[in-house]
mmCIF file of C-alpha atoms in Angstrom:
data_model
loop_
_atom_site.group_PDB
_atom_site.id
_atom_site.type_symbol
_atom_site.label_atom_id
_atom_site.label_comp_id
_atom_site.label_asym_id
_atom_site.label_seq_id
_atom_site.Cartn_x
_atom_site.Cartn_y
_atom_site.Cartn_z
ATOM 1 C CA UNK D 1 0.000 0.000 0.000
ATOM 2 C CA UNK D 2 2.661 2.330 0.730
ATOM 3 C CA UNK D 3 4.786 3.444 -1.861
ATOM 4 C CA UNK D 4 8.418 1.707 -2.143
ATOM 5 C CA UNK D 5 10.627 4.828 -3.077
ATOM 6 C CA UNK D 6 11.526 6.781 0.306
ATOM 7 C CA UNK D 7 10.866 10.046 -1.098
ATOM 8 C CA UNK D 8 7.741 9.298 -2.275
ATOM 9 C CA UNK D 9 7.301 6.954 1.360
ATOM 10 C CA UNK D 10 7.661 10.260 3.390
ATOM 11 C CA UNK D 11 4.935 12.410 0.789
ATOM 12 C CA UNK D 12 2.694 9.879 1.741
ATOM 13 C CA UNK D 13 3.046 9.790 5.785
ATOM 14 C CA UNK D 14 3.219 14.310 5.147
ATOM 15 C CA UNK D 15 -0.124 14.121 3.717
ATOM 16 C CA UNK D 16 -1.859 11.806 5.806
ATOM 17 C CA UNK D 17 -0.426 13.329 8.557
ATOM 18 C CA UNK D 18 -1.914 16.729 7.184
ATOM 19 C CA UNK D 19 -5.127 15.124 6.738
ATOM 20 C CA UNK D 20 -5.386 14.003 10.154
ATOM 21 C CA UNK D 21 -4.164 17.278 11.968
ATOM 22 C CA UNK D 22 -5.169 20.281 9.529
ATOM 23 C CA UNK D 23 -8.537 19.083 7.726
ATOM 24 C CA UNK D 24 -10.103 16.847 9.713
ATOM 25 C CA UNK D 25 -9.598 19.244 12.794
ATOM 26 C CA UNK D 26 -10.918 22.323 10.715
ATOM 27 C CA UNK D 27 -14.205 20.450 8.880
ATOM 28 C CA UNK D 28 -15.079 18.906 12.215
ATOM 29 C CA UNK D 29 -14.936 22.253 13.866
ATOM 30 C CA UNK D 30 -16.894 23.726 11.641
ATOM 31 C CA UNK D 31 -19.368 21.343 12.305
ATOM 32 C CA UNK D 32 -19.494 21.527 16.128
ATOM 33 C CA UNK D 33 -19.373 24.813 16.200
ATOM 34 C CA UNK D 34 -22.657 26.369 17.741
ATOM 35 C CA UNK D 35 -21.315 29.868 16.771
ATOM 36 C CA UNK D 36 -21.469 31.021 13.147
ATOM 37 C CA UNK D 37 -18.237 33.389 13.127
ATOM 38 C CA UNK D 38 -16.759 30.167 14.522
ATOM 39 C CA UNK D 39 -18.148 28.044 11.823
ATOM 40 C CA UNK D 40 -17.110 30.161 9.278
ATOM 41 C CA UNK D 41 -13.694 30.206 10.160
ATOM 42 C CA UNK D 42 -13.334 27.135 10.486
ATOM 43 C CA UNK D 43 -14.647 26.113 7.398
ATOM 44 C CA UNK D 44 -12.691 28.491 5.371
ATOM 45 C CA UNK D 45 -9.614 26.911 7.141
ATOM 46 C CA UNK D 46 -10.851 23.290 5.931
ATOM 47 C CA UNK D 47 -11.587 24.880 2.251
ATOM 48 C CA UNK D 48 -7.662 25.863 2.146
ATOM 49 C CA UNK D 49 -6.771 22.625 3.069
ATOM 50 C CA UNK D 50 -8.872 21.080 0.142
ATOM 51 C CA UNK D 51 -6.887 23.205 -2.116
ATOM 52 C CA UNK D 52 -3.599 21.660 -0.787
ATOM 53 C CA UNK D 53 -5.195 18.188 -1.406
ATOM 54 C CA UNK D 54 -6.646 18.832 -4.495
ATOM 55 C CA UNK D 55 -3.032 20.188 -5.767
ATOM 56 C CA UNK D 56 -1.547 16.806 -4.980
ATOM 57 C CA UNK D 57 -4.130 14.427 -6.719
ATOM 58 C CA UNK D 58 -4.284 16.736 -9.800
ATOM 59 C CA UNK D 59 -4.238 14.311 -12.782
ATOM 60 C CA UNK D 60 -4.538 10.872 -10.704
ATOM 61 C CA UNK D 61 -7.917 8.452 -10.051
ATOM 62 C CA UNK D 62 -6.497 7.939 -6.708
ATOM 63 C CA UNK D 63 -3.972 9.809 -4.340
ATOM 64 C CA UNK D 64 -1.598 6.280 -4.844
ATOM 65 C CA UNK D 65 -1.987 6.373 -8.156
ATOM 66 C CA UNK D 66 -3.991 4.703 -10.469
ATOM 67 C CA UNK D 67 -5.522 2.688 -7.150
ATOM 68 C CA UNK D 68 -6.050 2.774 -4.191
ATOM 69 C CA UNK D 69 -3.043 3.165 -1.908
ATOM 70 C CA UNK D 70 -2.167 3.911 1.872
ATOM 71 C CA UNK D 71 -3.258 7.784 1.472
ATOM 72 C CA UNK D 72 -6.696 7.218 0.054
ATOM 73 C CA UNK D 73 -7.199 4.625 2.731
ATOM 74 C CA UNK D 74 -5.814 6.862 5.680
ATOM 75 C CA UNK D 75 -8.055 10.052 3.991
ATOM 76 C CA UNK D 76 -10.822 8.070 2.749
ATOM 77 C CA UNK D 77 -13.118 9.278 5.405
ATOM 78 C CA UNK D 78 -13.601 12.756 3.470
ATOM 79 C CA UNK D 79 -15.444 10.583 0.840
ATOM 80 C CA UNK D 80 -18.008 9.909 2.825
ATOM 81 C CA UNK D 81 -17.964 11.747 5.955
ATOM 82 C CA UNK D 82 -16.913 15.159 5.013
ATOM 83 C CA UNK D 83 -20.863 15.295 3.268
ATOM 84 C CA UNK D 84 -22.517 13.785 5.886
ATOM 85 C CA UNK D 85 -20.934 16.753 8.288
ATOM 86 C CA UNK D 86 -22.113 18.781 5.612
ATOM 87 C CA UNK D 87 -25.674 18.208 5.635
ATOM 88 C CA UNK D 88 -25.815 17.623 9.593
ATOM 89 C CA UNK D 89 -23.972 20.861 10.249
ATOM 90 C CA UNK D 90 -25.807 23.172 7.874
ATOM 91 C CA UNK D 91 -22.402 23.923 6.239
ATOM 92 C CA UNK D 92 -20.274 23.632 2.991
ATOM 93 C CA UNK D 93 -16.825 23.020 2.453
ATOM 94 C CA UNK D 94 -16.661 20.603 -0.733
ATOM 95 C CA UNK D 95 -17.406 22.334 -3.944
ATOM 96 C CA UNK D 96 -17.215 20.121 -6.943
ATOM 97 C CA UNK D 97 -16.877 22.818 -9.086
ATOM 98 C CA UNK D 98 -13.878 24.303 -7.072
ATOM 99 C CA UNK D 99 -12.190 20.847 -6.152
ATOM 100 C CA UNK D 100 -12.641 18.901 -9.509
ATOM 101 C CA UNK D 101 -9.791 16.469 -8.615
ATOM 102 C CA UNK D 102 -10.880 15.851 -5.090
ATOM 103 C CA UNK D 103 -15.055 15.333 -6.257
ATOM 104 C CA UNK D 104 -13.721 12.553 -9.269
ATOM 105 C CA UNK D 105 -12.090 10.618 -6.324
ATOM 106 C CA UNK D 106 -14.283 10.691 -4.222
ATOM 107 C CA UNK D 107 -16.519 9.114 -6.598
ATOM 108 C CA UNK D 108 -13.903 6.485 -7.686
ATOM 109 C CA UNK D 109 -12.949 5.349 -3.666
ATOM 110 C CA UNK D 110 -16.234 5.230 -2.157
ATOM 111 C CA UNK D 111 -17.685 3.095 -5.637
ATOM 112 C CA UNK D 112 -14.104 0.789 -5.273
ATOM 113 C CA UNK D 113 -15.991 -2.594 -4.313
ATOM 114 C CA UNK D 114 -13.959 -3.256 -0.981
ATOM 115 C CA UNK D 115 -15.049 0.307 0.155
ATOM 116 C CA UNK D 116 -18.777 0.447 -1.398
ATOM 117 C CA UNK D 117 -19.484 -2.954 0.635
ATOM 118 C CA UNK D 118 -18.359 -1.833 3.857
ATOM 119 C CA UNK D 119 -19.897 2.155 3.984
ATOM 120 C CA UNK D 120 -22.367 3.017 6.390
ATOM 121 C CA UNK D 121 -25.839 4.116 5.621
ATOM 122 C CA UNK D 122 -25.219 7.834 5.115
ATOM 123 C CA UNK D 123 -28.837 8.894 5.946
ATOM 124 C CA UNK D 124 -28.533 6.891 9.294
ATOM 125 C CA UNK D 125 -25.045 9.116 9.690
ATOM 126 C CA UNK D 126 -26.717 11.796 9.071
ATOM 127 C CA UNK D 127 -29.404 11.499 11.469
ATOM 128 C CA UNK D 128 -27.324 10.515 14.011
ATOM 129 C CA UNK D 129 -24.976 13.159 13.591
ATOM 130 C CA UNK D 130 -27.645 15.878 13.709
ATOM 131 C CA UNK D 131 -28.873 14.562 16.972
ATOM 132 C CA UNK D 132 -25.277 14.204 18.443
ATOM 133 C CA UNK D 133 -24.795 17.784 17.402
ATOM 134 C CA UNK D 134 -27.838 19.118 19.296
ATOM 135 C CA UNK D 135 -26.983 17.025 22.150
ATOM 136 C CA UNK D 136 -23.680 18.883 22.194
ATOM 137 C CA UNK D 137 -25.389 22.346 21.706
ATOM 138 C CA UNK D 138 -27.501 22.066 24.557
ATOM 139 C CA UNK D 139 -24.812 20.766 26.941
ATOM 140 C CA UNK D 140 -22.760 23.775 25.937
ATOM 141 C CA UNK D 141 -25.807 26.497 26.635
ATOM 142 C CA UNK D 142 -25.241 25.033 30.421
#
């Protein structure tokens, strides 16, 4: 899964790594936030992060290549996850039209049989999510 030449070994564990720590903190704090400056910020933080990631998979079905590899695996929750925070936190961050790259693979992982099999229900998610997120909201108005 992970790429044999070092260089390209250490790109790899930089942009999961990046994944992890910049994006995921940034989308997911723009979906618990209960204040909208808050939001706002933190989704434009997540959108310049999906510009980083879209620069690296310009040109390629998949961030290893032409399949899957160790990145798309390690990132392959913004496939299906980043829409579902989406939807339950009244928010956008993916724009097709902005992120070509990124909205082609997210198309190709979450349709790659050994992922499609194994997704959850996204409307479930969603649900679930929303009520999680209210459950938060009033805890914090304590």
């Amino acid at each position: 899964m992970m790429p044999q030449d070092p260089y390209e070994k250490a790109l790899t564990r930089f942009w999961a790594k990046f994944a992890d720590e910049k994006f995921m903190t940034s989308s997911f704090e723009a979906f618990d936030a209960s204040e909208e400056e808050k939001q706002n910020k933190a989704q434009v933080a997540a959108v310049e992060c999906l510009r980083f990631l879209e620069e690296h998979l310009k040109g390629k079905p998949f961030f290893g290549g032409e399949t899957i590899g160790y990145l798309d695996i390690a990132i392959g929750w913004i496939a299906h996850w980043l829409q579902v925070w989406e939807e339950a936190g009244s928010m956008k961050i993916m724009d097709p039209t902005k992120f070509p790259s990124i909205n082609v693979w997210m198309k190709n992982f979450v349709e790659f049989p050994v992922i499609k099999d194994d997704l959850p229900l996204r409307d479930k998610m969603v649900l679930v999510l929303q009520e999680n997120r209210k459950t938060l909201a009033d805890f914090y108005k304590m």
